[in-house]
């Protein structure tokens, strides 16, 4: 099945000339680097390629020269004969509004509910969409160049949380082995993605970390970041998700609940968990979504009340789920 769809995708790509690549809103390391790798691959085949994301790139990715080719906004449909969507559960998830009439390929490693494209390749077993695109090299008749290898390795490195998350599979590591053989430099990539913080970001992390509190049972860790914290350090929307990694490392903590004030009375709540505690389950009950160990949702209301009530609801969900399993 998987072999057949890869061949079909390769065939479709071969038949097209001008291809647009896009990925989801709030792009991440996997979607960004897989887009760049795929663009390189298609260019090796002589295709005209545009890489477009609706949303801006997060820190630190916008600082890297190779990401400069990613245009922010809408795909220019003029002359485009194929759109490849990476990790988009539907077209709306890409934020692209000018591609409805165009042929589409959908490549995703999340369970997708609507096979909306002309060709749909969904592989929830894949650690990253980068691991899937690696498997397109052969059907396309390509060898990974060092640059393609670097990008695909960066995608997998990023989506497995530097090979720590539960999607760090033998397959993921085998693919990385092949990518290193093809020229990816693991140390250079790790240095680049992990050790590029600014001093003000680390100071902000200190501020957020000082908000840490645990519930009486000690299995939930709570963190808060207000707009004024960002403003004080002269930061806009900096990615502070790594703060949750530190809180999650506390012995006995199953889930981190990170409240981020988006505007007065509106909070984005990030959940990070470990073991059997399902972030996705909790997020879904609040109208959000995500993965087993990383999910999120948005809530409105007075902070004191949300901060008091949400952990109680989360405790309840986790306890119910524990008795079930
Ligand atoms: Mn991914």
Short mmCIF file of C-alpha atoms and ligand atoms in Angstrom, two decimals:
data_model
loop_
_atom_site.label_atom_id
_atom_site.label_comp_id
_atom_site.label_asym_id
_atom_site.label_seq_id
_atom_site.Cartn_x
_atom_site.Cartn_y
_atom_site.Cartn_z
CA UNK A 1 0.00 0.00 0.00
CA UNK A 2 2.65 2.45 1.08
CA UNK A 3 4.85 1.47 -1.87
CA UNK A 4 2.00 2.04 -4.32
CA UNK A 5 1.14 5.51 -3.08
CA UNK A 6 4.80 6.57 -3.16
CA UNK A 7 5.04 5.50 -6.78
CA UNK A 8 1.81 7.31 -7.60
CA UNK A 9 3.12 10.45 -5.93
CA UNK A 10 6.43 10.20 -7.81
CA UNK A 11 4.54 9.76 -11.07
CA UNK A 12 2.32 12.76 -10.40
CA UNK A 13 5.33 14.92 -9.50
CA UNK A 14 7.17 13.84 -12.65
CA UNK A 15 4.21 14.93 -14.77
CA UNK A 16 4.06 18.43 -13.25
CA UNK A 17 6.19 21.50 -13.92
CA UNK A 18 5.35 24.17 -11.38
CA UNK A 19 4.84 22.94 -7.84
CA UNK A 20 3.87 24.78 -4.66
CA UNK A 21 4.75 23.36 -1.25
CA UNK A 22 2.93 24.43 1.88
CA UNK A 23 2.44 23.22 5.43
CA UNK A 24 0.34 23.98 8.47
CA UNK A 25 -0.39 27.13 10.43
CA UNK A 26 2.19 27.84 13.13
CA UNK A 27 4.86 25.82 11.26
CA UNK A 28 7.40 23.76 13.22
CA UNK A 29 10.86 22.35 12.61
CA UNK A 30 9.50 19.27 10.87
CA UNK A 31 7.20 21.10 8.47
CA UNK A 32 9.79 23.81 7.76
CA UNK A 33 12.75 21.52 7.06
CA UNK A 34 10.71 18.94 5.19
CA UNK A 35 9.37 21.72 2.94
CA UNK A 36 12.95 22.85 2.25
CA UNK A 37 14.15 19.29 1.55
CA UNK A 38 11.25 18.59 -0.78
CA UNK A 39 11.86 21.88 -2.60
CA UNK A 40 15.50 20.90 -3.17
CA UNK A 41 14.44 17.47 -4.40
CA UNK A 42 11.92 18.88 -6.85
CA UNK A 43 14.49 21.37 -8.13
CA UNK A 44 16.93 18.51 -8.73
CA UNK A 45 14.21 17.19 -11.03
CA UNK A 46 14.08 20.54 -12.83
CA UNK A 47 10.75 21.67 -11.39
CA UNK A 48 9.79 25.26 -10.67
CA UNK A 49 9.08 25.40 -6.93
CA UNK A 50 7.56 27.86 -4.51
CA UNK A 51 7.50 27.24 -0.75
CA UNK A 52 4.78 29.21 0.97
CA UNK A 53 3.54 29.22 4.56
CA UNK A 54 0.58 31.22 5.76
CA UNK A 55 2.19 31.92 9.14
CA UNK A 56 5.61 33.34 10.02
CA UNK A 57 8.41 30.97 11.06
CA UNK A 58 9.03 30.57 14.78
CA UNK A 59 12.32 31.17 16.57
CA UNK A 60 15.06 30.13 15.85
CA UNK A 61 14.18 29.00 12.32
CA UNK A 62 13.67 32.46 10.82
CA UNK A 63 17.30 33.27 11.61
CA UNK A 64 18.73 30.55 9.37
CA UNK A 65 19.64 31.57 5.79
CA UNK A 66 18.15 28.45 4.19
CA UNK A 67 14.66 29.38 5.44
CA UNK A 68 14.75 32.73 3.60
CA UNK A 69 13.20 31.06 0.55
CA UNK A 70 9.99 30.32 2.46
CA UNK A 71 7.51 33.01 1.53
CA UNK A 72 4.85 34.03 4.02
CA UNK A 73 1.28 34.42 2.80
CA UNK A 74 -0.75 32.88 -0.01
CA UNK A 75 0.40 30.60 -2.83
CA UNK A 76 0.41 32.38 -6.17
CA UNK A 77 -1.70 29.91 -8.20
CA UNK A 78 -0.61 31.35 -11.57
CA UNK A 79 0.84 28.51 -13.63
CA UNK A 80 0.99 26.11 -10.66
CA UNK A 81 -0.01 22.57 -11.64
CA UNK A 82 0.44 20.82 -8.28
CA UNK A 83 0.26 21.72 -4.59
CA UNK A 84 1.91 19.48 -2.00
CA UNK A 85 0.53 19.93 1.52
CA UNK A 86 2.66 18.66 4.40
CA UNK A 87 1.06 17.75 7.73
CA UNK A 88 -2.28 19.38 6.95
CA UNK A 89 -5.37 17.55 8.19
CA UNK A 90 -7.39 19.56 5.65
CA UNK A 91 -6.81 22.50 3.33
CA UNK A 92 -7.99 24.95 6.01
CA UNK A 93 -5.09 23.86 8.21
CA UNK A 94 -2.70 25.31 5.62
CA UNK A 95 -4.38 28.72 5.71
CA UNK A 96 -4.19 28.70 1.89
CA UNK A 97 -7.28 30.11 0.20
CA UNK A 98 -6.27 30.21 -3.46
CA UNK A 99 -5.62 26.51 -4.14
CA UNK A 100 -9.07 24.93 -4.14
CA UNK A 101 -9.07 24.35 -7.92
CA UNK A 102 -5.50 22.95 -8.06
CA UNK A 103 -4.42 19.27 -7.98
CA UNK A 104 -3.14 18.33 -4.52
CA UNK A 105 -0.97 15.79 -2.75
CA UNK A 106 -1.44 15.34 1.00
CA UNK A 107 1.50 13.88 2.96
CA UNK A 108 1.03 13.54 6.71
CA UNK A 109 2.14 11.47 9.66
CA UNK A 110 -0.90 12.34 11.79
CA UNK A 111 -4.16 10.47 11.57
CA UNK A 112 -6.02 12.42 8.97
CA UNK A 113 -9.80 12.31 8.94
CA UNK A 114 -10.44 13.58 5.44
CA UNK A 115 -8.49 12.27 2.44
CA UNK A 116 -9.12 15.62 0.77
CA UNK A 117 -6.39 15.57 -1.89
CA UNK A 118 -6.03 13.75 -5.22
CA UNK A 119 -3.31 11.62 -3.65
CA UNK A 120 -3.23 11.05 0.10
CA UNK A 121 -0.31 9.41 1.90
CA UNK A 122 -0.89 9.11 5.64
CA UNK A 123 1.58 7.19 7.78
CA UNK A 124 0.99 7.64 11.52
CA UNK A 125 3.91 5.28 12.18
CA UNK A 126 6.35 7.81 10.76
CA UNK A 127 8.21 9.87 13.37
CA UNK A 128 8.09 12.99 11.22
CA UNK A 129 6.87 14.01 7.79
CA UNK A 130 10.60 14.30 7.03
CA UNK A 131 10.91 10.54 7.45
CA UNK A 132 8.14 10.10 4.85
CA UNK A 133 9.69 12.48 2.34
CA UNK A 134 12.99 10.59 2.70
CA UNK A 135 11.12 7.60 1.30
CA UNK A 136 10.18 9.58 -1.82
CA UNK A 137 13.83 9.93 -2.89
CA UNK A 138 14.04 6.48 -4.41
CA UNK A 139 10.71 6.54 -6.29
CA UNK A 140 11.76 9.94 -7.67
CA UNK A 141 15.07 8.44 -8.82
CA UNK A 142 17.11 10.70 -6.54
CA UNK A 143 20.03 10.28 -4.16
CA UNK A 144 20.01 12.49 -1.07
CA UNK A 145 22.40 15.41 -1.55
CA UNK A 146 24.17 16.64 1.64
CA UNK A 147 21.76 19.56 1.71
CA UNK A 148 18.65 17.35 1.40
CA UNK A 149 20.15 15.05 4.05
CA UNK A 150 20.77 17.98 6.40
CA UNK A 151 17.19 19.25 6.00
CA UNK A 152 15.52 15.86 6.48
CA UNK A 153 17.70 15.07 9.50
CA UNK A 154 16.79 18.48 10.97
CA UNK A 155 13.09 17.69 10.47
CA UNK A 156 13.32 14.34 12.29
CA UNK A 157 15.60 15.74 15.00
CA UNK A 158 13.10 18.49 15.61
CA UNK A 159 9.91 16.39 15.67
CA UNK A 160 11.36 13.71 17.95
CA UNK A 161 12.45 16.38 20.46
CA UNK A 162 16.11 15.58 19.80
CA UNK A 163 15.36 11.83 19.81
CA UNK A 164 13.58 11.89 23.17
CA UNK A 165 9.85 11.69 22.39
CA UNK A 166 7.87 8.47 22.03
CA UNK A 167 8.05 8.70 18.21
CA UNK A 168 11.82 8.02 18.36
CA UNK A 169 11.57 4.68 16.59
CA UNK A 170 14.05 2.30 15.04
CA UNK A 171 12.78 3.52 11.69
CA UNK A 172 13.42 7.15 12.61
CA UNK A 173 16.96 6.36 13.74
CA UNK A 174 17.63 4.17 10.73
CA UNK A 175 16.54 7.02 8.45
CA UNK A 176 18.86 9.35 10.37
CA UNK A 177 21.68 6.84 9.98
CA UNK A 178 21.14 6.95 6.22
CA UNK A 179 20.98 10.76 6.30
CA UNK A 180 24.26 11.02 8.22
CA UNK A 181 25.83 8.70 5.64
CA UNK A 182 24.53 11.10 2.99
CA UNK A 183 26.18 14.10 4.62
CA UNK A 184 24.02 15.37 7.52
CA UNK A 185 26.15 16.51 10.45
CA UNK A 186 24.32 15.61 13.71
CA UNK A 187 26.46 17.74 15.98
CA UNK A 188 26.23 20.84 13.78
CA UNK A 189 22.44 20.43 13.45
CA UNK A 190 21.96 19.96 17.21
CA UNK A 191 24.11 23.01 17.95
CA UNK A 192 22.16 25.08 15.48
CA UNK A 193 18.67 24.10 16.56
CA UNK A 194 19.24 23.88 20.31
CA UNK A 195 22.02 26.35 21.12
CA UNK A 196 20.90 29.51 19.44
CA UNK A 197 19.12 31.22 22.30
CA UNK A 198 19.40 34.91 23.04
CA UNK A 199 20.25 36.05 26.56
CA UNK A 200 16.88 37.79 26.87
CA UNK A 201 15.07 34.58 26.04
CA UNK A 202 16.95 32.68 28.74
CA UNK A 203 16.13 35.48 31.21
CA UNK A 204 12.48 35.19 30.21
CA UNK A 205 12.63 31.44 30.81
CA UNK A 206 13.92 32.23 34.30
CA UNK A 207 10.93 34.49 34.89
CA UNK A 208 8.45 31.89 33.62
CA UNK A 209 10.14 29.11 35.59
CA UNK A 210 9.78 31.14 38.77
CA UNK A 211 6.00 30.89 38.30
CA UNK A 212 6.23 27.10 38.69
CA UNK A 213 3.83 25.47 41.10
CA UNK A 214 2.68 21.90 41.63
CA UNK A 215 -0.76 20.57 42.57
CA UNK A 216 -0.99 18.86 45.98
CA UNK A 217 -0.63 15.41 44.38
CA UNK A 218 2.57 16.56 42.69
CA UNK A 219 1.68 15.17 39.27
CA UNK A 220 0.76 18.47 37.59
CA UNK A 221 3.17 21.34 37.07
CA UNK A 222 1.75 24.80 36.32
CA UNK A 223 3.56 27.59 34.51
CA UNK A 224 2.36 31.05 33.52
CA UNK A 225 3.59 33.67 31.11
CA UNK A 226 1.90 37.06 30.85
CA UNK A 227 2.25 39.55 28.01
CA UNK A 228 4.04 41.93 30.35
CA UNK A 229 6.79 39.32 30.90
CA UNK A 230 7.50 39.28 27.16
CA UNK A 231 7.38 43.05 26.96
CA UNK A 232 9.75 43.48 29.88
CA UNK A 233 12.44 41.51 28.06
CA UNK A 234 11.69 43.20 24.74
CA UNK A 235 10.45 39.99 23.18
CA UNK A 236 7.46 39.45 20.94
CA UNK A 237 6.23 35.94 20.31
CA UNK A 238 9.30 33.95 21.21
CA UNK A 239 9.05 30.19 21.38
CA UNK A 240 9.31 29.27 25.04
CA UNK A 241 8.11 25.69 24.75
CA UNK A 242 11.47 24.44 26.04
CA UNK A 243 10.46 25.74 29.45
CA UNK A 244 7.92 22.92 29.60
CA UNK A 245 10.71 20.37 29.11
CA UNK A 246 12.37 21.57 32.32
CA UNK A 247 9.11 21.45 34.27
CA UNK A 248 8.27 18.03 32.85
CA UNK A 249 11.60 16.69 34.05
CA UNK A 250 10.44 16.99 37.69
CA UNK A 251 10.10 13.57 39.27
CA UNK A 252 6.46 12.56 39.62
CA UNK A 253 5.15 15.21 37.22
CA UNK A 254 2.94 13.64 34.56
CA UNK A 255 1.77 16.80 32.84
CA UNK A 256 2.82 20.41 32.49
CA UNK A 257 0.06 22.99 32.07
CA UNK A 258 1.52 26.17 30.62
CA UNK A 259 -0.76 29.24 30.52
CA UNK A 260 0.28 31.86 27.98
CA UNK A 261 -1.62 35.11 27.93
CA UNK A 262 -2.38 35.97 24.30
CA UNK A 263 -4.43 39.09 25.02
CA UNK A 264 -6.27 40.26 28.14
CA UNK A 265 -8.59 37.42 29.22
CA UNK A 266 -7.41 34.97 26.52
CA UNK A 267 -4.96 32.18 27.29
CA UNK A 268 -3.31 29.59 25.11
CA UNK A 269 -2.73 26.52 27.28
CA UNK A 270 0.10 24.17 26.23
CA UNK A 271 0.13 20.67 27.65
CA UNK A 272 3.21 18.47 27.78
CA UNK A 273 3.04 15.05 29.36
CA UNK A 274 4.95 11.86 29.80
CA UNK A 275 4.07 8.18 30.19
CA UNK A 276 0.39 7.26 29.92
CA UNK A 277 -0.92 10.79 30.66
CA UNK A 278 -2.60 11.92 27.45
CA UNK A 279 -2.23 15.58 26.55
CA UNK A 280 -4.46 15.02 23.51
CA UNK A 281 -7.32 13.71 25.65
CA UNK A 282 -7.18 16.70 27.98
CA UNK A 283 -6.84 19.22 25.13
CA UNK A 284 -9.79 17.69 23.27
CA UNK A 285 -12.02 18.05 26.31
CA UNK A 286 -11.30 21.80 26.17
CA UNK A 287 -11.90 22.00 22.42
CA UNK A 288 -8.25 21.79 21.40
CA UNK A 289 -6.10 18.97 20.09
CA UNK A 290 -2.67 17.50 19.58
CA UNK A 291 -0.61 14.42 20.33
CA UNK A 292 -0.30 12.04 23.26
CA UNK A 293 2.55 14.03 24.82
CA UNK A 294 2.06 17.51 23.35
CA UNK A 295 -1.24 19.29 22.86
CA UNK A 296 -2.96 22.60 23.50
CA UNK A 297 -6.16 24.58 23.67
CA UNK A 298 -7.38 28.15 24.08
CA UNK A 299 -9.51 29.42 26.96
CA UNK A 300 -11.11 32.73 27.82
CA UNK A 301 -11.84 34.10 31.24
CA UNK A 302 -10.43 35.61 34.38
CA UNK A 303 -6.96 34.24 35.04
CA UNK A 304 -7.37 33.43 38.75
CA UNK A 305 -10.42 31.32 38.05
CA UNK A 306 -8.84 29.47 35.09
CA UNK A 307 -5.66 28.84 37.07
CA UNK A 308 -7.72 27.37 39.94
CA UNK A 309 -10.25 25.36 37.93
CA UNK A 310 -8.37 23.91 34.95
CA UNK A 311 -5.94 21.78 37.02
CA UNK A 312 -8.92 20.25 38.86
CA UNK A 313 -10.54 19.27 35.56
CA UNK A 314 -7.23 17.88 34.30
CA UNK A 315 -6.76 15.83 37.49
CA UNK A 316 -10.24 14.43 37.02
CA UNK A 317 -9.59 13.42 33.39
CA UNK A 318 -6.26 11.80 34.24
CA UNK A 319 -7.76 9.88 37.18
CA UNK A 320 -10.70 8.62 35.12
CA UNK A 321 -8.35 7.51 32.39
CA UNK A 322 -6.15 5.72 34.89
CA UNK A 323 -9.01 3.60 36.23
CA UNK A 324 -10.03 2.73 32.65
CA UNK A 325 -6.69 1.45 31.53
MN1 LIG B 1 5.61 16.52 12.15
#
